[in-house]
Amino acid sequence: MILFATSNLHKFKEAKEIFKRYDLKIKQVGIKYPELQSDKLEDVAKYGVEYSVQLTSAPTIVEDSGLFIEALRGFPGPYSAFVYRTTGKEGVLRLMENLKNRKAEFQSVIGYCEPNKKPIIFKGKVKGKISYEIRGKFGFAFDSIFIPNGMTKTFGEISLGEKNKFSHRGKAFRKLCQWLKQKLR
Ligand code: ITT
């Protein structure tokens, strides 16, 4: 059993769907770990999981993620949760109103840590573009304005299972699950 320290139920549901495919168990714990002020998701994930594992005393993960928009030089990136809470996806679309370059990517970094061990990092990315309007009501946060490369639909227009096949989080969690399976052999 792995504990996932997160306050975001959407993240947890996506992770759980992948764990299930690997026949592994994951449980949400509502620890709110301090978020380091850093430009790097990896630093935030490492610090967060080292903090959380001390409270759980069991194998624990945290996941830090963000949306990086090329024309905005990577904004909102590590500040995605804050930007979503404040200006929301409408604010991001407004910032991009006259911009032709719509390239963006989602990144996910998982920090995994066992008690008294060093954290291990797993990463995933998905490239795509920012739509011109909000489309779809599935998913969460920026899903309805992000179109992954090779698709015409936004993440907001596809199911959780479909999103997991392409998404940053799907990729990072599959890496983690493969590694856990290897370890259990
Ligand atoms: P925890 O820290 O408690 O896990 P959180 O939502 O605050 O939850 P982050 O600090 O990692 O998590 O913030 C990531 C933000 O990036 C998230 O709140 C969304 O705004 C955005 N984001 C990340 N992955 C996303 C996805 O798959 N779809 C839509 N938006 C996403």
Coordinates of N, CA, C and O and ligand atoms in Angstrom, one line a residue:
M1 N 0.8 -1.2 0.0 CA 0.0 0.0 0.0 C 0.9 1.3 0.0 O 1.8 1.4 0.8
I2 N 0.6 2.2 -0.9 CA 1.3 3.4 -1.0 C 0.3 4.5 -0.6 O -0.8 4.5 -0.9
L3 N 0.9 5.5 0.2 CA 0.0 6.6 0.6 C 0.3 7.8 -0.3 O 1.5 8.1 -0.6
F4 N -0.7 8.5 -0.8 CA -0.6 9.6 -1.7 C -1.0 10.9 -0.9 O -2.2 11.1 -0.6
A5 N 0.0 11.7 -0.5 CA -0.4 12.9 0.2 C -0.8 14.0 -0.8 O 0.1 14.6 -1.5
T6 N -2.1 14.3 -0.9 CA -2.6 15.3 -1.8 C -3.9 15.8 -1.3 O -4.7 15.0 -0.7
S7 N -4.2 17.0 -1.6 CA -5.6 17.6 -1.3 C -6.4 17.6 -2.5 O -7.5 18.0 -2.5
N8 N -5.8 17.1 -3.7 CA -6.5 17.2 -5.0 C -7.1 15.8 -5.3 O -6.4 14.9 -5.7
L9 N -8.4 15.7 -5.2 CA -9.1 14.4 -5.5 C -9.0 14.0 -6.9 O -8.9 12.8 -7.2
H10 N -8.9 14.9 -7.8 CA -8.8 14.6 -9.3 C -7.4 13.9 -9.5 O -7.4 12.9 -10.2
K11 N -6.4 14.4 -8.9 CA -5.1 13.8 -9.1 C -5.1 12.3 -8.5 O -4.6 11.4 -9.2
F12 N -5.8 12.2 -7.4 CA -5.8 10.9 -6.7 C -6.6 9.9 -7.6 O -6.2 8.8 -7.8
K13 N -7.7 10.3 -8.2 CA -8.5 9.4 -9.0 C -7.7 9.0 -10.2 O -7.8 7.8 -10.6
E14 N -7.0 9.9 -10.8 CA -6.2 9.5 -12.0 C -5.1 8.5 -11.6 O -4.9 7.5 -12.3
A15 N -4.5 8.8 -10.5 CA -3.4 7.8 -10.0 C -4.0 6.5 -9.7 O -3.4 5.4 -10.0
K16 N -5.2 6.5 -9.1 CA -5.8 5.2 -8.6 C -6.1 4.3 -9.9 O -6.0 3.1 -9.8
E17 N -6.6 5.0 -10.9 CA -6.9 4.2 -12.1 C -5.7 3.5 -12.7 O -5.8 2.3 -13.1
I18 N -4.6 4.1 -12.6 CA -3.3 3.5 -13.1 C -2.9 2.4 -12.1 O -2.5 1.3 -12.5
F19 N -2.9 2.7 -10.8 CA -2.5 1.7 -9.8 C -3.3 0.4 -10.0 O -2.8 -0.7 -9.9
K20 N -4.6 0.6 -10.3 CA -5.5 -0.6 -10.4 C -5.1 -1.5 -11.6 O -5.1 -2.7 -11.4
R21 N -4.7 -0.8 -12.7 CA -4.2 -1.6 -13.8 C -3.0 -2.5 -13.5 O -2.8 -3.5 -14.1
Y22 N -2.2 -2.0 -12.6 CA -1.0 -2.7 -12.2 C -1.3 -3.6 -10.9 O -0.3 -4.2 -10.4
D23 N -2.5 -3.6 -10.5 CA -2.9 -4.4 -9.4 C -2.1 -4.0 -8.1 O -1.7 -4.8 -7.3
L24 N -2.0 -2.7 -8.0 CA -1.3 -2.1 -6.8 C -2.3 -1.2 -6.0 O -3.3 -0.7 -6.6
K25 N -2.0 -1.0 -4.8 CA -3.0 -0.2 -3.9 C -2.4 1.1 -3.6 O -1.3 1.3 -3.2
I26 N -3.3 2.1 -3.6 CA -2.9 3.5 -3.2 C -4.0 4.1 -2.4 O -5.2 3.8 -2.6
K27 N -3.6 4.9 -1.4 CA -4.7 5.5 -0.5 C -4.3 7.0 -0.4 O -3.2 7.4 -0.2
Q28 N -5.4 7.8 -0.4 CA -5.2 9.3 -0.2 C -5.0 9.6 1.2 O -5.8 9.1 2.1
V29 N -4.0 10.5 1.5 CA -4.0 11.1 2.9 C -3.9 12.6 2.7 O -3.2 13.1 1.8
G30 N -4.7 13.2 3.5 CA -4.9 14.7 3.4 C -3.8 15.6 4.0 O -4.2 16.6 4.6
I31 N -2.6 15.1 3.9 CA -1.5 16.0 4.5 C -1.3 17.2 3.6 O -1.1 17.0 2.4
K32 N -1.3 18.4 4.2 CA -1.0 19.6 3.4 C 0.5 19.9 3.7 O 0.8 20.5 4.7
Y33 N 1.4 19.5 2.8 CA 2.8 19.7 3.0 C 3.2 21.1 2.6 O 2.6 21.6 1.7
P34 N 4.2 21.7 3.2 CA 4.6 23.0 2.8 C 5.2 23.0 1.4 O 6.0 22.1 1.1
E35 N 4.8 23.9 0.6 CA 5.3 24.0 -0.8 C 6.5 24.9 -0.9 O 6.3 26.1 -0.7
L36 N 7.6 24.4 -1.2 CA 8.8 25.1 -1.3 C 8.7 26.1 -2.4 O 8.1 25.8 -3.5
Q37 N 9.2 27.4 -2.3 CA 9.1 28.3 -3.4 C 10.3 28.0 -4.3 O 11.4 28.4 -4.0
S38 N 10.0 27.3 -5.4 CA 11.1 27.0 -6.3 C 10.5 26.9 -7.7 O 9.4 26.6 -7.9
D39 N 11.4 27.2 -8.7 CA 10.9 27.1 -10.1 C 10.9 25.7 -10.5 O 10.4 25.4 -11.6
K40 N 11.5 24.8 -9.7 CA 11.5 23.4 -10.2 C 10.6 22.5 -9.4 O 10.6 22.4 -8.2
L41 N 9.7 21.8 -10.2 CA 8.7 20.9 -9.6 C 9.4 19.8 -8.8 O 8.9 19.4 -7.8
E42 N 10.6 19.4 -9.3 CA 11.4 18.3 -8.6 C 11.7 18.7 -7.2 O 11.6 17.9 -6.3
D43 N 12.1 20.0 -7.0 CA 12.5 20.4 -5.6 C 11.3 20.4 -4.7 O 11.4 20.0 -3.5
V44 N 10.1 20.8 -5.2 CA 8.9 20.9 -4.5 C 8.5 19.4 -4.1 O 8.1 19.2 -2.9
A45 N 8.6 18.5 -5.0 CA 8.2 17.1 -4.8 C 9.1 16.5 -3.8 O 8.6 15.8 -2.8
K46 N 10.4 16.7 -3.9 CA 11.4 16.1 -2.9 C 11.1 16.6 -1.5 O 11.0 15.8 -0.6
Y47 N 11.0 17.9 -1.4 CA 10.8 18.5 -0.1 C 9.5 18.0 0.5 O 9.4 17.6 1.7
G48 N 8.4 18.0 -0.3 CA 7.1 17.6 0.1 C 7.0 16.2 0.6 O 6.4 15.9 1.6
V49 N 7.7 15.3 -0.1 CA 7.6 13.9 0.3 C 8.4 13.6 1.5 O 8.1 12.8 2.3
E50 N 9.6 14.3 1.6 CA 10.4 14.1 2.8 C 9.7 14.5 4.1 O 9.7 13.9 5.1
Y51 N 8.9 15.6 3.9 CA 8.1 16.1 5.0 C 7.0 15.1 5.3 O 6.7 14.8 6.5
S52 N 6.3 14.7 4.3 CA 5.1 13.8 4.5 C 5.4 12.5 5.1 O 4.7 12.0 5.9
V53 N 6.5 11.9 4.6 CA 6.9 10.5 5.1 C 7.1 10.5 6.6 O 6.9 9.5 7.3
Q54 N 7.6 11.6 7.1 CA 7.8 11.7 8.6 C 6.5 11.6 9.4 O 6.5 11.1 10.5
L55 N 5.4 12.1 8.7 CA 4.1 12.0 9.4 C 3.5 10.6 9.2 O 2.7 10.2 10.1
T56 N 3.7 10.0 8.1 CA 3.0 8.8 7.8 C 3.8 7.5 8.3 O 3.1 6.5 8.5
S57 N 5.1 7.6 8.3 CA 6.0 6.4 8.6 C 5.6 5.2 7.7 O 5.7 4.1 8.2
A58 N 5.3 5.5 6.5 CA 5.0 4.4 5.5 C 5.4 4.9 4.1 O 5.5 6.2 3.9
P59 N 5.5 4.0 3.1 CA 5.9 4.5 1.8 C 4.8 5.5 1.3 O 3.6 5.3 1.3
T60 N 5.3 6.7 0.9 CA 4.5 7.8 0.6 C 4.9 8.5 -0.7 O 6.1 8.5 -1.1
I61 N 3.9 9.0 -1.4 CA 4.2 9.8 -2.6 C 3.5 11.2 -2.5 O 2.5 11.4 -1.8
V62 N 4.2 12.2 -3.2 CA 3.5 13.4 -3.5 C 3.7 13.6 -5.0 O 4.6 13.1 -5.6
E63 N 2.8 14.4 -5.6 CA 3.0 14.7 -7.0 C 2.9 16.2 -7.2 O 1.9 16.8 -6.7
D64 N 3.9 16.9 -7.8 CA 3.8 18.3 -8.1 C 3.7 18.4 -9.6 O 4.4 17.8 -10.4
S65 N 2.8 19.2 -10.1 CA 2.6 19.3 -11.5 C 2.3 20.8 -11.9 O 2.1 21.6 -11.0
G66 N 2.3 21.0 -13.2 CA 2.0 22.4 -13.7 C 1.9 22.5 -15.2 O 2.3 21.5 -15.9
L67 N 1.3 23.6 -15.6 CA 1.1 23.9 -17.0 C 2.2 24.9 -17.4 O 2.2 26.0 -16.8
F68 N 3.0 24.6 -18.4 CA 4.1 25.5 -18.8 C 3.7 26.0 -20.2 O 3.7 25.3 -21.2
I69 N 3.5 27.3 -20.4 CA 3.1 27.9 -21.7 C 4.3 28.7 -22.3 O 4.9 29.6 -21.7
E70 N 4.6 28.2 -23.5 CA 5.9 28.7 -24.1 C 5.9 30.2 -24.3 O 6.8 30.9 -23.9
A71 N 4.8 30.8 -24.9 CA 4.7 32.2 -25.2 C 4.7 33.1 -23.9 O 5.1 34.2 -23.9
L72 N 4.4 32.4 -22.8 CA 4.5 33.2 -21.5 C 5.7 32.7 -20.7 O 5.7 32.9 -19.5
R73 N 6.7 32.2 -21.4 CA 8.0 31.8 -20.8 C 7.8 30.9 -19.7 O 8.5 31.0 -18.6
G74 N 6.9 29.9 -19.8 CA 6.8 28.9 -18.8 C 5.7 29.1 -17.7 O 5.5 28.3 -16.9
F75 N 5.2 30.3 -17.8 CA 4.1 30.7 -16.8 C 2.9 29.8 -17.1 O 2.6 29.6 -18.3
P76 N 2.0 29.4 -16.2 CA 2.2 29.5 -14.7 C 3.1 28.5 -14.1 O 3.4 28.6 -12.9
G77 N 3.5 27.4 -14.8 CA 4.5 26.5 -14.3 C 4.2 26.0 -12.9 O 3.1 25.5 -12.5
P78 N 5.2 26.2 -12.0 CA 5.1 25.7 -10.6 C 4.0 26.5 -9.8 O 3.7 26.1 -8.7
Y79 N 3.5 27.6 -10.4 CA 2.5 28.4 -9.7 C 1.1 28.1 -10.2 O 0.2 28.9 -10.0
S80 N 0.9 27.0 -10.9 CA -0.3 26.7 -11.6 C -1.5 26.6 -10.6 O -2.6 27.2 -11.0
A81 N -1.3 26.0 -9.5 CA -2.5 25.9 -8.6 C -2.9 27.3 -8.1 O -4.1 27.6 -8.1
F82 N -2.0 28.2 -7.8 CA -2.3 29.5 -7.4 C -3.0 30.3 -8.5 O -4.0 31.0 -8.3
V83 N -2.4 30.2 -9.7 CA -3.0 30.9 -10.8 C -4.4 30.4 -11.1 O -5.3 31.2 -11.4
Y84 N -4.6 29.1 -11.0 CA -5.9 28.6 -11.2 C -6.9 29.1 -10.2 O -8.1 29.5 -10.5
R85 N -6.5 29.2 -9.0 CA -7.4 29.7 -7.9 C -7.7 31.2 -8.0 O -8.7 31.6 -7.6
T86 N -6.8 31.9 -8.6 CA -7.0 33.4 -8.7 C -7.6 33.8 -10.0 O -8.7 34.2 -10.1
T87 N -6.8 33.7 -11.1 CA -7.4 34.2 -12.4 C -8.2 33.1 -13.1 O -9.0 33.4 -14.0
G88 N -7.9 31.8 -12.8 CA -8.5 30.7 -13.5 C -8.1 30.5 -15.0 O -7.3 31.3 -15.5
K89 N -8.8 29.6 -15.6 CA -8.4 29.4 -17.0 C -8.9 30.5 -17.9 O -8.2 30.8 -18.9
E90 N -9.9 31.2 -17.5 CA -10.3 32.4 -18.3 C -9.2 33.5 -18.3 O -9.0 34.1 -19.3
G91 N -8.6 33.6 -17.1 CA -7.5 34.6 -17.0 C -6.3 34.2 -17.9 O -5.7 35.1 -18.6
V92 N -6.0 32.9 -18.0 CA -4.9 32.4 -18.9 C -5.3 32.7 -20.4 O -4.5 33.2 -21.2
L93 N -6.6 32.4 -20.7 CA -7.0 32.6 -22.1 C -6.9 34.1 -22.5 O -6.5 34.5 -23.5
R94 N -7.2 35.0 -21.5 CA -7.2 36.4 -21.7 C -5.7 36.9 -22.0 O -5.4 37.6 -22.9
L95 N -4.8 36.3 -21.1 CA -3.4 36.6 -21.3 C -2.9 36.3 -22.7 O -1.9 36.8 -23.2
M96 N -3.5 35.2 -23.3 CA -3.0 34.7 -24.6 C -3.8 35.2 -25.7 O -3.7 34.7 -26.9
E97 N -4.7 36.2 -25.5 CA -5.7 36.6 -26.5 C -5.1 36.8 -27.9 O -5.6 36.4 -28.9
N98 N -4.0 37.6 -28.0 CA -3.5 37.9 -29.3 C -2.3 37.1 -29.7 O -1.5 37.4 -30.6
L99 N -2.0 36.0 -29.0 CA -0.8 35.2 -29.2 C -1.1 34.0 -30.1 O -2.0 33.3 -30.0
K100 N -0.2 34.0 -31.2 CA -0.4 32.9 -32.2 C 0.3 31.6 -31.7 O -0.1 30.5 -32.0
N101 N 1.4 31.8 -30.9 CA 2.1 30.6 -30.4 C 1.3 30.1 -29.2 O 1.3 30.6 -28.1
R102 N 0.7 28.9 -29.4 CA -0.2 28.3 -28.4 C 0.5 27.2 -27.7 O -0.2 26.5 -26.9
K103 N 1.8 26.9 -28.0 CA 2.4 25.7 -27.5 C 2.5 25.7 -26.0 O 2.8 26.8 -25.4
A104 N 2.3 24.6 -25.4 CA 2.3 24.4 -23.9 C 2.6 23.0 -23.6 O 2.5 22.1 -24.4
E105 N 3.0 22.8 -22.3 CA 3.1 21.4 -21.9 C 2.8 21.3 -20.4 O 3.0 22.2 -19.6
F106 N 2.2 20.1 -20.1 CA 2.0 19.8 -18.7 C 3.1 18.9 -18.2 O 3.6 18.0 -19.0
Q107 N 3.6 19.2 -17.0 CA 4.6 18.3 -16.4 C 4.2 17.8 -15.1 O 3.4 18.5 -14.4
S108 N 4.6 16.6 -14.8 CA 4.3 16.0 -13.5 C 5.5 15.4 -12.9 O 6.3 14.7 -13.6
V109 N 5.7 15.6 -11.7 CA 6.9 15.0 -11.0 C 6.4 14.4 -9.7 O 5.8 15.0 -8.8
I110 N 6.6 13.0 -9.6 CA 6.2 12.3 -8.4 C 7.5 12.1 -7.5 O 8.5 11.7 -8.0
G111 N 7.3 12.4 -6.2 CA 8.4 12.1 -5.3 C 7.9 10.9 -4.5 O 6.8 10.9 -3.9
Y112 N 8.7 9.8 -4.4 CA 8.3 8.6 -3.7 C 9.4 8.4 -2.6 O 10.6 8.6 -2.8
C113 N 8.9 8.2 -1.3 CA 9.9 8.0 -0.3 C 9.4 7.0 0.8 O 8.3 7.0 1.2
E114 N 10.4 6.2 1.2 CA 10.1 5.2 2.3 C 10.8 5.8 3.5 O 11.7 6.6 3.4
P115 N 10.3 5.5 4.7 CA 10.8 6.0 5.9 C 12.4 5.8 6.0 O 12.9 4.7 5.7
N116 N 13.1 6.9 6.4 CA 14.5 6.9 6.5 C 15.3 6.5 5.2 O 16.4 6.1 5.3
K117 N 14.7 6.8 4.1 CA 15.4 6.6 2.8 C 15.3 7.9 2.1 O 14.6 8.9 2.5
K118 N 16.1 8.0 1.0 CA 16.1 9.2 0.1 C 14.9 9.1 -0.9 O 14.6 8.0 -1.3
P119 N 14.4 10.3 -1.2 CA 13.3 10.2 -2.2 C 13.7 9.8 -3.6 O 14.9 10.0 -4.0
I120 N 12.8 9.2 -4.3 CA 13.1 8.8 -5.7 C 12.0 9.5 -6.6 O 10.9 9.7 -6.2
I121 N 12.5 10.0 -7.7 CA 11.7 10.9 -8.6 C 11.2 10.2 -9.9 O 12.0 9.5 -10.5
F122 N 10.0 10.4 -10.2 CA 9.5 9.9 -11.5 C 8.8 11.0 -12.2 O 8.0 11.8 -11.6
K123 N 9.1 11.1 -13.5 CA 8.5 12.3 -14.3 C 7.7 12.0 -15.5 O 8.0 10.9 -16.1
G124 N 6.8 12.8 -15.9 CA 6.1 12.7 -17.1 C 5.7 14.0 -17.7 O 5.6 15.0 -17.0
K125 N 5.7 14.1 -19.0 CA 5.3 15.4 -19.7 C 4.4 15.1 -20.9 O 4.4 14.0 -21.5
V126 N 3.6 16.1 -21.2 CA 2.8 16.0 -22.5 C 2.8 17.3 -23.1 O 2.5 18.3 -22.5
K127 N 3.2 17.3 -24.4 CA 3.2 18.5 -25.2 C 1.8 18.7 -25.9 O 1.2 17.8 -26.2
G128 N 1.5 20.0 -26.1 CA 0.2 20.3 -26.7 C 0.1 21.8 -27.0 O 1.1 22.5 -27.1
K129 N -1.2 22.2 -27.1 CA -1.4 23.6 -27.3 C -2.6 24.1 -26.5 O -3.5 23.3 -26.1
I130 N -2.7 25.4 -26.2 CA -3.8 26.1 -25.5 C -4.9 26.4 -26.5 O -4.6 27.0 -27.6
S131 N -6.1 26.0 -26.2 CA -7.2 26.2 -27.1 C -7.6 27.7 -27.1 O -7.1 28.4 -26.2
Y132 N -8.4 28.1 -28.0 CA -8.9 29.5 -28.0 C -10.1 29.7 -27.1 O -10.4 30.8 -26.8
E133 N -10.7 28.6 -26.8 CA -11.9 28.7 -25.9 C -12.0 27.5 -25.0 O -11.3 26.5 -25.2
I134 N -12.8 27.6 -24.0 CA -13.0 26.5 -23.0 C -13.8 25.5 -23.6 O -14.9 25.8 -24.2
R135 N -13.3 24.2 -23.6 CA -14.1 23.1 -24.2 C -14.1 21.9 -23.3 O -13.1 21.3 -23.0
G136 N -15.3 21.4 -23.0 CA -15.5 20.2 -22.2 C -15.6 20.4 -20.8 O -15.2 21.4 -20.2
K137 N -16.3 19.4 -20.1 CA -16.5 19.5 -18.7 C -15.9 18.4 -17.9 O -16.1 18.2 -16.7
F138 N -15.1 17.5 -18.5 CA -14.4 16.4 -17.7 C -13.1 17.0 -17.1 O -12.7 18.1 -17.5
G139 N -12.5 16.2 -16.3 CA -11.2 16.6 -15.7 C -11.3 17.8 -14.8 O -12.4 18.0 -14.1
F140 N -10.3 18.6 -14.7 CA -10.2 19.7 -13.7 C -9.3 20.8 -14.2 O -8.6 20.6 -15.2
A141 N -9.3 21.9 -13.5 CA -8.4 23.0 -13.7 C -8.2 23.3 -15.2 O -9.2 23.7 -15.8
F142 N -7.0 23.2 -15.7 CA -6.7 23.7 -17.1 C -7.1 22.6 -18.2 O -6.7 22.8 -19.3
D143 N -7.7 21.5 -17.8 CA -8.0 20.4 -18.7 C -8.8 20.9 -20.0 O -8.5 20.5 -21.1
S144 N -9.7 21.8 -19.7 CA -10.6 22.2 -20.8 C -10.0 23.3 -21.7 O -10.7 23.8 -22.6
I145 N -8.7 23.7 -21.5 CA -8.1 24.6 -22.5 C -6.8 24.0 -23.0 O -6.0 24.6 -23.7
F146 N -6.6 22.7 -22.8 CA -5.3 22.0 -23.2 C -5.6 20.9 -24.2 O -6.4 20.0 -23.9
I147 N -5.0 21.1 -25.4 CA -5.2 20.0 -26.5 C -3.9 19.3 -26.7 O -2.9 19.9 -27.1
P148 N -3.8 18.0 -26.3 CA -2.5 17.4 -26.5 C -2.2 17.2 -28.0 O -3.1 17.1 -28.8
N149 N -0.9 17.2 -28.3 CA -0.5 17.0 -29.7 C -1.1 15.7 -30.2 O -1.1 14.7 -29.5
G150 N -1.5 15.7 -31.5 CA -2.1 14.5 -32.1 C -3.6 14.3 -31.9 O -4.2 13.4 -32.3
M151 N -4.1 15.3 -31.1 CA -5.6 15.2 -30.8 C -6.3 16.5 -31.2 O -5.6 17.5 -31.3
T152 N -7.6 16.5 -31.4 CA -8.3 17.7 -31.6 C -9.1 18.1 -30.4 O -9.5 19.3 -30.3
K153 N -9.3 17.1 -29.5 CA -10.1 17.4 -28.3 C -9.2 17.9 -27.2 O -8.0 17.6 -27.1
T154 N -9.9 18.7 -26.3 CA -9.1 19.1 -25.1 C -9.2 17.9 -24.0 O -10.0 17.0 -24.2
F155 N -8.4 18.0 -23.0 CA -8.4 17.0 -21.9 C -9.8 17.1 -21.2 O -10.2 16.1 -20.5
G156 N -10.5 18.2 -21.4 CA -11.8 18.3 -20.8 C -12.9 17.6 -21.6 O -14.0 17.5 -21.1
E157 N -12.6 17.2 -22.8 CA -13.6 16.5 -23.6 C -13.4 15.0 -23.6 O -14.1 14.3 -24.4
I158 N -12.5 14.5 -22.9 CA -12.2 13.0 -22.9 C -12.3 12.5 -21.5 O -12.2 13.2 -20.5
S159 N -12.5 11.1 -21.4 CA -12.7 10.5 -20.1 C -11.4 10.4 -19.3 O -10.3 10.6 -19.9
L160 N -11.5 10.1 -18.0 CA -10.3 10.0 -17.2 C -9.3 8.9 -17.8 O -8.1 9.1 -17.8
G161 N -9.9 7.8 -18.2 CA -9.1 6.7 -18.7 C -8.3 7.1 -20.0 O -7.2 6.8 -20.1
E162 N -9.0 7.8 -20.8 CA -8.4 8.3 -22.1 C -7.3 9.3 -21.8 O -6.2 9.3 -22.4
K163 N -7.6 10.3 -20.9 CA -6.6 11.3 -20.5 C -5.3 10.6 -20.0 O -4.2 11.0 -20.3
N164 N -5.5 9.6 -19.1 CA -4.4 8.9 -18.5 C -3.4 8.3 -19.6 O -2.2 8.2 -19.4
K165 N -4.0 7.9 -20.8 CA -3.1 7.3 -21.8 C -2.1 8.3 -22.3 O -1.0 8.0 -22.8
F166 N -2.5 9.6 -22.3 CA -1.6 10.7 -22.9 C -0.9 11.5 -21.9 O 0.1 12.2 -22.2
S167 N -1.5 11.7 -20.7 CA -1.2 12.8 -19.8 C 0.2 12.6 -19.2 O 0.7 11.5 -19.0
H168 N 0.7 13.8 -18.7 CA 1.9 13.9 -17.9 C 1.8 13.0 -16.7 O 2.7 12.2 -16.4
R169 N 0.6 13.0 -16.0 CA 0.5 12.3 -14.8 C 0.4 10.8 -15.1 O 1.0 9.9 -14.4
G170 N -0.3 10.4 -16.2 CA -0.4 9.0 -16.6 C 1.0 8.5 -16.8 O 1.3 7.4 -16.4
K171 N 1.9 9.2 -17.5 CA 3.2 8.7 -17.8 C 4.0 8.6 -16.6 O 4.7 7.6 -16.4
A172 N 4.0 9.6 -15.7 CA 4.8 9.5 -14.4 C 4.3 8.4 -13.6 O 5.1 7.6 -13.0
F173 N 3.0 8.2 -13.5 CA 2.5 7.1 -12.6 C 2.7 5.7 -13.2 O 2.9 4.8 -12.4
R174 N 2.7 5.6 -14.5 CA 3.1 4.3 -15.1 C 4.5 3.9 -14.8 O 4.9 2.8 -14.4
K175 N 5.4 5.0 -14.8 CA 6.8 4.7 -14.5 C 6.9 4.2 -13.0 O 7.7 3.3 -12.7
L176 N 6.2 4.9 -12.1 CA 6.3 4.6 -10.7 C 5.7 3.1 -10.5 O 6.4 2.3 -9.8
C177 N 4.6 2.8 -11.2 CA 4.0 1.5 -11.0 C 4.9 0.4 -11.5 O 5.1 -0.7 -10.9
Q178 N 5.6 0.6 -12.7 CA 6.5 -0.4 -13.2 C 7.7 -0.6 -12.3 O 8.1 -1.7 -12.1
W179 N 8.2 0.5 -11.7 CA 9.3 0.4 -10.7 C 8.8 -0.4 -9.5 O 9.6 -1.2 -9.0
L180 N 7.6 -0.1 -9.0 CA 7.1 -0.8 -7.8 C 7.0 -2.3 -8.1 O 7.3 -3.1 -7.2
K181 N 6.5 -2.6 -9.3 CA 6.3 -4.0 -9.6 C 7.6 -4.8 -9.7 O 7.7 -5.9 -9.2
Q182 N 8.6 -4.1 -10.2 CA 9.9 -4.7 -10.3 C 10.5 -5.0 -8.9 O 11.1 -6.0 -8.7
K183 N 10.2 -4.0 -8.0 CA 10.7 -4.1 -6.6 C 10.1 -5.3 -5.9 O 10.7 -6.0 -5.1
L184 N 8.8 -5.6 -6.3 CA 8.0 -6.6 -5.6 C 8.4 -8.0 -6.0 O 8.0 -9.0 -5.4
R185 N 9.1 -8.1 -7.2 CA 9.4 -9.4 -7.8 C 10.3 -10.3 -6.9 O 11.2 -9.7 -6.2
Ligands
ITT1 P1 -1.7 18.9 -3.9 O1 -0.5 19.9 -3.9 O2 -2.4 18.9 -2.6 O3 -1.4 17.6 -4.5 P2 -2.6 20.8 -6.0 O4 -3.7 20.9 -6.9 O5 -2.3 22.1 -5.2 O6 -2.7 19.6 -5.0 P3 -0.1 21.2 -7.4 O7 0.5 22.1 -6.3 O8 0.8 20.1 -8.0 O9 -1.3 20.4 -6.8 O10 -0.7 22.1 -8.5 C1 -0.8 21.6 -9.8 C2 -1.8 22.5 -10.5 O11 -1.5 22.5 -11.9 C3 -3.2 22.0 -10.4 O12 -3.9 22.6 -9.2 C4 -3.8 22.5 -11.7 O13 -4.1 23.9 -11.6 C5 -2.6 22.4 -12.7 N1 -2.7 21.0 -13.2 C6 -1.7 20.0 -13.0 N2 -2.1 18.9 -13.6 C7 -3.2 19.2 -14.3 C8 -4.1 18.4 -15.1 O14 -3.9 17.1 -15.3 N3 -5.2 19.0 -15.6 C9 -5.5 20.3 -15.3 N4 -4.7 21.1 -14.6 C10 -3.6 20.5 -14.0

